[in-house]
mmCIF file of C-alpha atoms and ligand atoms in Angstrom:
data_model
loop_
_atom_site.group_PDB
_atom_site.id
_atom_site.type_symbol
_atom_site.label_atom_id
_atom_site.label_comp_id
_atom_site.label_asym_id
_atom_site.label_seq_id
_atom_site.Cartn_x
_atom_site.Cartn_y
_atom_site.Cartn_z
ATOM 1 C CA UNK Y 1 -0.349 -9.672 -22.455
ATOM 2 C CA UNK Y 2 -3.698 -8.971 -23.502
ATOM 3 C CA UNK Y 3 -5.344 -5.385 -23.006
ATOM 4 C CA UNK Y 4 -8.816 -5.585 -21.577
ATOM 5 C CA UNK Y 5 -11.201 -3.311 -23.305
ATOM 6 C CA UNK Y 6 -14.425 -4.411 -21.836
ATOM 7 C CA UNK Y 7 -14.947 -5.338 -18.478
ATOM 8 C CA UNK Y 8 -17.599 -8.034 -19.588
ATOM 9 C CA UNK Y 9 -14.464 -10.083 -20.713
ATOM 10 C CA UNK Y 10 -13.764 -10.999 -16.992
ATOM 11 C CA UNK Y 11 -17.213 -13.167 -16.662
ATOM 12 C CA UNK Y 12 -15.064 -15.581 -19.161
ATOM 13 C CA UNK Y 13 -12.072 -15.304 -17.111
ATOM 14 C CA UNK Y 14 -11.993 -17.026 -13.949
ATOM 15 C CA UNK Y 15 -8.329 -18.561 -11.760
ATOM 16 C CA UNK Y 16 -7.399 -14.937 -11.274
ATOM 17 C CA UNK Y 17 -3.986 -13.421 -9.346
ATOM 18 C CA UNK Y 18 -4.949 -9.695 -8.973
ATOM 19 C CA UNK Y 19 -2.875 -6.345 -9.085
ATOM 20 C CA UNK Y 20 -4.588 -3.231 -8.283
ATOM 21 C CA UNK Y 21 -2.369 -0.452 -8.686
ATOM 22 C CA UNK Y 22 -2.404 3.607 -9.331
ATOM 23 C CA UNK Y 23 0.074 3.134 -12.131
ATOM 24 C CA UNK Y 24 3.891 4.672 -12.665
ATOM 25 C CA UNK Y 25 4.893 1.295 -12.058
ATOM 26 C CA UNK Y 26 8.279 0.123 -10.544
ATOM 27 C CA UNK Y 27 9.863 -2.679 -9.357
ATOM 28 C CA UNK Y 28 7.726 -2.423 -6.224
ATOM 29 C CA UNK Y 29 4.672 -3.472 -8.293
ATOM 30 C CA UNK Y 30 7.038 -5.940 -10.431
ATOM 31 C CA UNK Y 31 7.314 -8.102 -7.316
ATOM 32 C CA UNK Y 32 3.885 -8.177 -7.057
ATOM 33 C CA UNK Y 33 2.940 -9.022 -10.355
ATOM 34 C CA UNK Y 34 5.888 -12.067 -10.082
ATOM 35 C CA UNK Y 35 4.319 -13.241 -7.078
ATOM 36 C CA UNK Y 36 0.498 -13.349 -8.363
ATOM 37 C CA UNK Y 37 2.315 -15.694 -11.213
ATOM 38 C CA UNK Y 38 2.872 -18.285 -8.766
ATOM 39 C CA UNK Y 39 -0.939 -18.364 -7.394
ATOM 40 C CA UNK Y 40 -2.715 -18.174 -10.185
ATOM 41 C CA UNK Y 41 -2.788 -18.790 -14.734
ATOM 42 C CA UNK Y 42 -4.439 -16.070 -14.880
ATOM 43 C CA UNK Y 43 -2.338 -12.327 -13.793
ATOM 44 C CA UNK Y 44 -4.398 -9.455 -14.216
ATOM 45 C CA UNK Y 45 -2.896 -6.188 -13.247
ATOM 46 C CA UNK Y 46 -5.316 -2.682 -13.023
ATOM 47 C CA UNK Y 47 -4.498 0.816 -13.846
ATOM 48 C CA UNK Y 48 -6.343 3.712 -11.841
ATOM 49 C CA UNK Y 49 -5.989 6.227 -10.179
ATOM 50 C CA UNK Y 50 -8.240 6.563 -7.810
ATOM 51 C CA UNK Y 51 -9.682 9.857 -7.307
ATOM 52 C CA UNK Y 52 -11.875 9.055 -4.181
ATOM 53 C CA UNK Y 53 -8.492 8.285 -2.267
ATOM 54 C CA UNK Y 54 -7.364 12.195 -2.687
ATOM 55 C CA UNK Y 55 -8.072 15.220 -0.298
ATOM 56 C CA UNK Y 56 -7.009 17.418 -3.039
ATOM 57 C CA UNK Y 57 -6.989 18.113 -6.988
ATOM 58 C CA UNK Y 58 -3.251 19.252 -6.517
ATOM 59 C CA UNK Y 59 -2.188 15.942 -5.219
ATOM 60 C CA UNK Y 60 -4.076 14.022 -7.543
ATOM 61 C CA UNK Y 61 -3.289 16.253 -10.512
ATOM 62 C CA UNK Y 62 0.460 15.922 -9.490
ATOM 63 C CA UNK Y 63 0.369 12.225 -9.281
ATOM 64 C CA UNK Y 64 2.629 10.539 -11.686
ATOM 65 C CA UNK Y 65 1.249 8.952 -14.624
ATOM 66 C CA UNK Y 66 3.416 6.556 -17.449
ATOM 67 C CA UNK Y 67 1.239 4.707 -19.106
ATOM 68 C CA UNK Y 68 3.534 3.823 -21.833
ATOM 69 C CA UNK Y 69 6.148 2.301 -19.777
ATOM 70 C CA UNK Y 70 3.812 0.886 -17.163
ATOM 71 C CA UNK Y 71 2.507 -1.328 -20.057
ATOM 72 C CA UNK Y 72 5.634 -2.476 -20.489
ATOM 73 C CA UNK Y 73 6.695 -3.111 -17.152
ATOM 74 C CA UNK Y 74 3.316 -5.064 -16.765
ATOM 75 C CA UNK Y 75 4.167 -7.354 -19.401
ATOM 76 C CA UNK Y 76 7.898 -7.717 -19.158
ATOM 77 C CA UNK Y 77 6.799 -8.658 -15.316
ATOM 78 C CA UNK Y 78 4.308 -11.691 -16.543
ATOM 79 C CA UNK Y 79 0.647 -10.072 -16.441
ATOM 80 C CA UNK Y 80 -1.222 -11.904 -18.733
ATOM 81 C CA UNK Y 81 -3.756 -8.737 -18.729
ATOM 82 C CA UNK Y 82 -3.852 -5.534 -18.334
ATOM 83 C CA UNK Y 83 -6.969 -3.456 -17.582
ATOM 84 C CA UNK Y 84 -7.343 0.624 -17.412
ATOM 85 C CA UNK Y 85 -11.110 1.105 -16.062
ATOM 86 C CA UNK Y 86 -13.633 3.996 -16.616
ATOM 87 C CA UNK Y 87 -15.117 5.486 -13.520
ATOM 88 C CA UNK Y 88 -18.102 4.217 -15.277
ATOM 89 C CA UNK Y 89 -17.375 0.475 -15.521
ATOM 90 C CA UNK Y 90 -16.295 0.514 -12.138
ATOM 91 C CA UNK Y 91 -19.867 2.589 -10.746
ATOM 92 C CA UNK Y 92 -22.433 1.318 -13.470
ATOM 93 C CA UNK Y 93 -25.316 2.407 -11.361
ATOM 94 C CA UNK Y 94 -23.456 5.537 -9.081
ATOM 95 C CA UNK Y 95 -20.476 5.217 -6.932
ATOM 96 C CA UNK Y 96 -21.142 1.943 -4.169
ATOM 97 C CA UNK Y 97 -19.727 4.021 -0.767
ATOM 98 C CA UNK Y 98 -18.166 1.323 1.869
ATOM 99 C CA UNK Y 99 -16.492 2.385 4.827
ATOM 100 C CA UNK Y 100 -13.024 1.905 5.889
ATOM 101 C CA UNK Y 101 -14.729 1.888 9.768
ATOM 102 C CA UNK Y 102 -12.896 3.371 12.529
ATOM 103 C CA UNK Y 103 -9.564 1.631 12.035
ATOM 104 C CA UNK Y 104 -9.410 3.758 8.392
ATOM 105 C CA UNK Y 105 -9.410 6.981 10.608
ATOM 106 C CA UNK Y 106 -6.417 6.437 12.537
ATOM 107 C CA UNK Y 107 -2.931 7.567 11.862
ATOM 108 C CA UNK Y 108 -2.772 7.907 7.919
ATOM 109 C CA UNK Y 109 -6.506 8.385 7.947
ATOM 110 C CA UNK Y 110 -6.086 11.432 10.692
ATOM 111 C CA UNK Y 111 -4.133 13.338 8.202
ATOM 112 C CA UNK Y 112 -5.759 12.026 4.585
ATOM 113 C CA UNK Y 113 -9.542 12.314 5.520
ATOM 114 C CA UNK Y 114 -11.847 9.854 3.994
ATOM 115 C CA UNK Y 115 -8.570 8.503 2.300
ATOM 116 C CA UNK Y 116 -9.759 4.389 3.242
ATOM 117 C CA UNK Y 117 -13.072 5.113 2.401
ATOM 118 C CA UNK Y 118 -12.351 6.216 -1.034
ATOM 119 C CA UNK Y 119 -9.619 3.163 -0.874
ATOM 120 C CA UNK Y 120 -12.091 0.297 0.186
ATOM 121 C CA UNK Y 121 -14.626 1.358 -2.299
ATOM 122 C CA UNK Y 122 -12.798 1.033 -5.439
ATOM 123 C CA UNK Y 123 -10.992 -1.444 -3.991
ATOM 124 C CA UNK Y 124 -14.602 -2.901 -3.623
ATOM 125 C CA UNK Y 125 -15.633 -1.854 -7.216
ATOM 126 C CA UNK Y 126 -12.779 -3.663 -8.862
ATOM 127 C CA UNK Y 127 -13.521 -7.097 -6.938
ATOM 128 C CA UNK Y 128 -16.835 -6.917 -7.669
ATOM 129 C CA UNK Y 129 -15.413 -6.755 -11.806
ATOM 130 C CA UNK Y 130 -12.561 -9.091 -11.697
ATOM 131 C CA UNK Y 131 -14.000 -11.515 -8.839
ATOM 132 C CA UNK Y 132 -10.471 -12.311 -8.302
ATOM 133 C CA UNK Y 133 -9.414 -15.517 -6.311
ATOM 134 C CA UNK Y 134 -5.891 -13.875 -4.926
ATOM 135 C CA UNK Y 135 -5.570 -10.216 -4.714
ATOM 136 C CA UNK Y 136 -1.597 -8.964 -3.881
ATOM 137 C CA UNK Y 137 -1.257 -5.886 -2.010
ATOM 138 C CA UNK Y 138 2.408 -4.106 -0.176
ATOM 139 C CA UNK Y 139 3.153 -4.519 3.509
ATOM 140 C CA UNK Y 140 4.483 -0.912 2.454
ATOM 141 C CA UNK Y 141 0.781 0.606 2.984
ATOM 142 C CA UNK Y 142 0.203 -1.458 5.575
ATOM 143 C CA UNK Y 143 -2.856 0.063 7.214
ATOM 144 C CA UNK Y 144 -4.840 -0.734 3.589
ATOM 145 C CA UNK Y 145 -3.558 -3.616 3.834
ATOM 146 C CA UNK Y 146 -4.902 -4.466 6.998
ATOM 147 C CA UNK Y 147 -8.232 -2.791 6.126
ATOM 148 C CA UNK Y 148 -8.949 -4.648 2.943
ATOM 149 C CA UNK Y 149 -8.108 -7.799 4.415
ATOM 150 C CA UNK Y 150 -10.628 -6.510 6.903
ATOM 151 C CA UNK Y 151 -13.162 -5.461 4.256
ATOM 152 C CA UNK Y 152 -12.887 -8.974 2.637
ATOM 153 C CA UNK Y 153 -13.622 -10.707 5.922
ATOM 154 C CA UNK Y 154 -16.503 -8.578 6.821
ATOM 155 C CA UNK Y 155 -18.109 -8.782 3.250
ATOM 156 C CA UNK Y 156 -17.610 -12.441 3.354
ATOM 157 C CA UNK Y 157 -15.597 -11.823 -0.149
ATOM 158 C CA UNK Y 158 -13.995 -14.853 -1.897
ATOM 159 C CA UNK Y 159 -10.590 -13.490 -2.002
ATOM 160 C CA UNK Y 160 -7.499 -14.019 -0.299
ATOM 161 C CA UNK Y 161 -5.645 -11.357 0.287
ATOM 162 C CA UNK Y 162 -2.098 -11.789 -0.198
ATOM 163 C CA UNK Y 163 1.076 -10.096 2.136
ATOM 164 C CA UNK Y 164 3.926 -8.567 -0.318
ATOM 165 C CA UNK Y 165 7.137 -7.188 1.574
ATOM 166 C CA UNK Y 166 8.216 -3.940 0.907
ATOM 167 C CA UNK Y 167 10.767 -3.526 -1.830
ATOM 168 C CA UNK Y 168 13.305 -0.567 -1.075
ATOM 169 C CA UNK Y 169 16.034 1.107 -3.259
ATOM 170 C CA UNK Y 170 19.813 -0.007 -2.278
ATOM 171 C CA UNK Y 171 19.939 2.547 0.347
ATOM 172 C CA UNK Y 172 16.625 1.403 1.768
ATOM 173 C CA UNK Y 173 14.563 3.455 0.662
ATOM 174 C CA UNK Y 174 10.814 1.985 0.395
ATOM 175 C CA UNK Y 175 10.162 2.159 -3.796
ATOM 176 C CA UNK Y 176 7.354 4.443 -4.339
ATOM 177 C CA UNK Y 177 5.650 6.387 -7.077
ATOM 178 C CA UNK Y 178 6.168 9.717 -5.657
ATOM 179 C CA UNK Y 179 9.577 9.078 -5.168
ATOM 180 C CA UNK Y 180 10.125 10.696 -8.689
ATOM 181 C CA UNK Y 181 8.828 14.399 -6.895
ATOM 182 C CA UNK Y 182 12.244 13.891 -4.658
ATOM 183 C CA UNK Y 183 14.912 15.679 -5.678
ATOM 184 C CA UNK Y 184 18.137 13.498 -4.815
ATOM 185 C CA UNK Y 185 19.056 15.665 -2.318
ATOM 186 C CA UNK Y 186 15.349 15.173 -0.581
ATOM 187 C CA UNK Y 187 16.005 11.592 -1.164
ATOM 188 C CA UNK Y 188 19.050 10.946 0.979
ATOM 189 C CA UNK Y 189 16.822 12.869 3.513
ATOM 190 C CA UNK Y 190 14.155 10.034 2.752
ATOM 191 C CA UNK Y 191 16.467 7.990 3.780
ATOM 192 C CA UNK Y 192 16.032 8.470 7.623
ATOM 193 C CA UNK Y 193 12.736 6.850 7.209
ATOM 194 C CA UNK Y 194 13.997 3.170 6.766
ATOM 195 C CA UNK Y 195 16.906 4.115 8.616
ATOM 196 C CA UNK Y 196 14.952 4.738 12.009
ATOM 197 C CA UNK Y 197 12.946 1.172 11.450
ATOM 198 C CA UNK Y 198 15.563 -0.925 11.109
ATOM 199 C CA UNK Y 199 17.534 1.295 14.189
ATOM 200 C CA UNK Y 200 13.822 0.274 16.372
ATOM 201 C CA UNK Y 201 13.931 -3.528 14.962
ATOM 202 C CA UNK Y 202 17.269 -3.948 16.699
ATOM 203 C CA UNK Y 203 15.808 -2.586 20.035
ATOM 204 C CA UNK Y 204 14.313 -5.558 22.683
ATOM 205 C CA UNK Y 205 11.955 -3.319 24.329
ATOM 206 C CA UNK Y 206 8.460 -1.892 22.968
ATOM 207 C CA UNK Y 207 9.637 1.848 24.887
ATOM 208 C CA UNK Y 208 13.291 1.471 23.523
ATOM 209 C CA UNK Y 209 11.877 0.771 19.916
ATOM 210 C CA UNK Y 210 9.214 3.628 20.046
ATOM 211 C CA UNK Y 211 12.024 6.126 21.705
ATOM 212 C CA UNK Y 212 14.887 5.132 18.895
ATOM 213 C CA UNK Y 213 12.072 5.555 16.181
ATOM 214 C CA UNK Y 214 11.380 9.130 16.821
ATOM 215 C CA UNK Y 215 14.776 9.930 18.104
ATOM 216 C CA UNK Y 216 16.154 8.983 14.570
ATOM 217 C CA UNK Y 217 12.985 10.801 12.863
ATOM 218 C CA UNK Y 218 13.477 13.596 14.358
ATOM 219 C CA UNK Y 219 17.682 14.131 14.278
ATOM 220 C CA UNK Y 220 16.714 14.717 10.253
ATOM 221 C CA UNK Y 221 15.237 18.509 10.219
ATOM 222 C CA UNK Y 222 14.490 18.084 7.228
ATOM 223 C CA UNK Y 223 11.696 15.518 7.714
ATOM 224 C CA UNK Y 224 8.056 16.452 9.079
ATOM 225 C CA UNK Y 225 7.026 13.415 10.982
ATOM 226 C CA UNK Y 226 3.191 13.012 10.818
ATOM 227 C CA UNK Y 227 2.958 9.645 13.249
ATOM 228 C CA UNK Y 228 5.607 7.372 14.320
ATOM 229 C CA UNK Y 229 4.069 4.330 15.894
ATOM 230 C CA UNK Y 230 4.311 0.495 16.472
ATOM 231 C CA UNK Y 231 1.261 -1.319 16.342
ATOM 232 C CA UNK Y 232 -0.312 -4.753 16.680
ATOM 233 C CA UNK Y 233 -0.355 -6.021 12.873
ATOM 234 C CA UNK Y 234 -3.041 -8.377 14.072
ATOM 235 C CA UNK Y 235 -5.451 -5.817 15.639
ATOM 236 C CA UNK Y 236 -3.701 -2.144 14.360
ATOM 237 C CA UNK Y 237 -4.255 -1.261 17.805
ATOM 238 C CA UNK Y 238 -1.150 0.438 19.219
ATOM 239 C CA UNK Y 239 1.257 -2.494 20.733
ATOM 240 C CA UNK Y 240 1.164 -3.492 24.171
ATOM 241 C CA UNK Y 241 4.910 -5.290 25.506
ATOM 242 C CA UNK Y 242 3.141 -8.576 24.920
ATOM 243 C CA UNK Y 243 1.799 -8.420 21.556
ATOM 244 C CA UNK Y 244 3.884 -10.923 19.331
ATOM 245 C CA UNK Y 245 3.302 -9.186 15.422
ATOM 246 C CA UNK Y 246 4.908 -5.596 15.992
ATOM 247 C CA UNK Y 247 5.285 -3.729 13.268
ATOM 248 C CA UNK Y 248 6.365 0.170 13.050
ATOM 249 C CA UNK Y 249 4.714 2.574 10.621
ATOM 250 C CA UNK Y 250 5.757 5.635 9.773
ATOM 251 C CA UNK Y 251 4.649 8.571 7.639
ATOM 252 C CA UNK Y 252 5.751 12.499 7.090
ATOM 253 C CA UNK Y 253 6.884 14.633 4.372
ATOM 254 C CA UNK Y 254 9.972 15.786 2.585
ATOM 255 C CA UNK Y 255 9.579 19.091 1.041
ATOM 256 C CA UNK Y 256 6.423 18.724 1.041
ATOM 257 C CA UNK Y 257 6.052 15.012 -0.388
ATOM 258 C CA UNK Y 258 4.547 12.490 1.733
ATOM 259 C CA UNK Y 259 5.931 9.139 2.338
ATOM 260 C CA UNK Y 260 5.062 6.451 4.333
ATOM 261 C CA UNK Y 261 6.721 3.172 5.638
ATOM 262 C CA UNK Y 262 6.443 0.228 7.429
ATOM 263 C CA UNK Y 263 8.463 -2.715 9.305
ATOM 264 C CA UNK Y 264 8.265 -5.941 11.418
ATOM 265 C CA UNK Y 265 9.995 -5.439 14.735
ATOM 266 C CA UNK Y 266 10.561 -8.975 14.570
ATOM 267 C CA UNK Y 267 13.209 -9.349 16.653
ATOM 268 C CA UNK Y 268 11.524 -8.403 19.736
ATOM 269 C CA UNK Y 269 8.638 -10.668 18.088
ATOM 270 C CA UNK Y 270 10.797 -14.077 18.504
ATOM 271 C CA UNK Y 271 11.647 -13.008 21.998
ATOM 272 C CA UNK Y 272 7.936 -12.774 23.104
ATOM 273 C CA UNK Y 273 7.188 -16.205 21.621
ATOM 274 C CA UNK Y 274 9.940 -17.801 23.131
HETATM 275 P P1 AMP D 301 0.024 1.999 -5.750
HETATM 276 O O1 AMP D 301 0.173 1.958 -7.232
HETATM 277 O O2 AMP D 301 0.969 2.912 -5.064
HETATM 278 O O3 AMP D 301 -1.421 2.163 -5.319
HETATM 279 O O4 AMP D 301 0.431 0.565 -5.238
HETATM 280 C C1 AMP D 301 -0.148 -0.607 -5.751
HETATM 281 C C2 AMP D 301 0.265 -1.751 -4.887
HETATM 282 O O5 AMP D 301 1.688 -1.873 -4.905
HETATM 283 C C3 AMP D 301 -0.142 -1.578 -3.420
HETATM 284 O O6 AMP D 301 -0.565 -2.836 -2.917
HETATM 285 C C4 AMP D 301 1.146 -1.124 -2.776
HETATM 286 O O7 AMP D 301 1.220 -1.451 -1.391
HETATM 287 C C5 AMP D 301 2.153 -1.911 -3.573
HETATM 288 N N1 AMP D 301 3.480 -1.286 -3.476
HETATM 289 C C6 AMP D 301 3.796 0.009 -3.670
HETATM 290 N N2 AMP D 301 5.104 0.222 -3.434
HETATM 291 C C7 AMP D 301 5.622 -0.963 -3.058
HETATM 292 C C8 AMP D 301 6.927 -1.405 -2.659
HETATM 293 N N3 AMP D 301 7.959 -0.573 -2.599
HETATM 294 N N4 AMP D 301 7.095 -2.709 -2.342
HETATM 295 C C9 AMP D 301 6.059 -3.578 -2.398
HETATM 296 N N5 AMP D 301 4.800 -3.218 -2.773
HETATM 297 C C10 AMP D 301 4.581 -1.935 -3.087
#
């Protein structure tokens, strides 16, 4: 795996899989990097964390950082390069602003203000660098998911965007990196999070799904919800009885530690079809 010192070096690269991440890597992020080895020669996996994408200097300054290891887990996953960029080589001329749009203040963007914006403009930066041909994000964050693949469209960008499903912990519990902040007694309360989307993926109904969701959310005390929702995955509007790609997503905090999740409902998906 080679380390990328200078972002010039990508003008003689070209065939590219890309994996933008904030780092602390896990086997989340290992899945990703396997899958961009099957798209492209080329695997290049970023390093930064992003500091448009916090409200605060707390959460940013708390946010996990193992560089060591996440070199490591980079290679040992099949990057072929690995590139940590300056806020400098990403903003040569001054920070490029693009807007998430109205979809980026919904739900997560309700409680993280700005949060997309800060996302789709690095997220912007680094394509405009790496001119990737595949780019591999989580169905884990799913609304920046859907808004890149948005942001891509709109720009008229070259890049696919690619779906990756959520990888979870043997209990179920969606891998993140602030899942080291959970004690393990906060993570067995994490664990009503995955619990209460598969419990709404068994349900037929769109009003049974939405009613076992926050049922189960809310039997753990210990849990804040912050929104609780299934949408259209198509449109991110909120789902109608007739819209064929449910999906749930979830987000809240335990003790204090946000976490957010997602699912297909796609039981009730085959039924519509049929
Ligand atoms: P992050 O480093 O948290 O910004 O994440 C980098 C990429 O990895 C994003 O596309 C995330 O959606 C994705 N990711 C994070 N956690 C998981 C997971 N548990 N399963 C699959 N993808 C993930």
């Amino acid at each position: 795996m080679k380390i990328i010192r200078d972002s010039a070096e990508f003008t003689r690269l070209s065939d590219i899989a890309f994996v933008p991440t904030m780092g602390a890597l896990h086997a989340g992020h290992r899945s990703l990097i396997k899958k961009a080895q099957e798209l492209a020669n080329n695997v290049v996996v970023s390093i930064y964390v992003n500091p448009l994408q916090f409200e605060n200097e707390r959460d940013l300054a708390a946010y996990p950082r193992t560089p060591a290891s996440d070199a490591e887990v980079a290679r040992e996953a099949g990057a072929t390069h690995l590139w940590l960029p300056t806020f400098t080589e990403l903003f040569p001329n001054g920070v490029v602003e693009v807007n998430a749009g109205e979809i980026g203040e919904r739900f997560e963007g309700i409680s993280r203000k700005n949060h997309f914006n800060g996302v789709v403009t690095i997220v912007n930066a680094l394509f405009g660098v790496v001119k990737p041909r595949w780019a591999l994000f989580g169905e884990k964050d799913l609304q920046q998911l859907f808004l890149i693949r948005e942001m891509t469209r709109i720009r008229g960008m070259n890049t696919n965007i690619v779906a990756c499903e959520t990888i979870r912990d043997r209990d179920g519990l969606a891998l993140s990196s602030r899942n080291v902040q959970l004690s393990p007694q906060n993570c067995k309360t994490a664990l009503v999070i995955s619990r209460a989307l598969r419990m709404a993926s068994a349900e037929i109904s769109l009003v049974a799904m939405h009613q076992v969701l926050r049922e189960q959310l809310q039997q753990e005390k210990n849990f804040v919800i912050d929104y609780a929702e299934i949408i259209d995955g198509d449109t991110f509007e909120i789902a109608n009885e007739r819209t064929c790609n449910k999906r749930a997503i979830v987000a809240g905090w335990v003790d204090g530690v946000r976490l957010i999740d997602s699912m297909s409902m796609a039981s009730a998906s085959k039924l519509v079809k049929s």
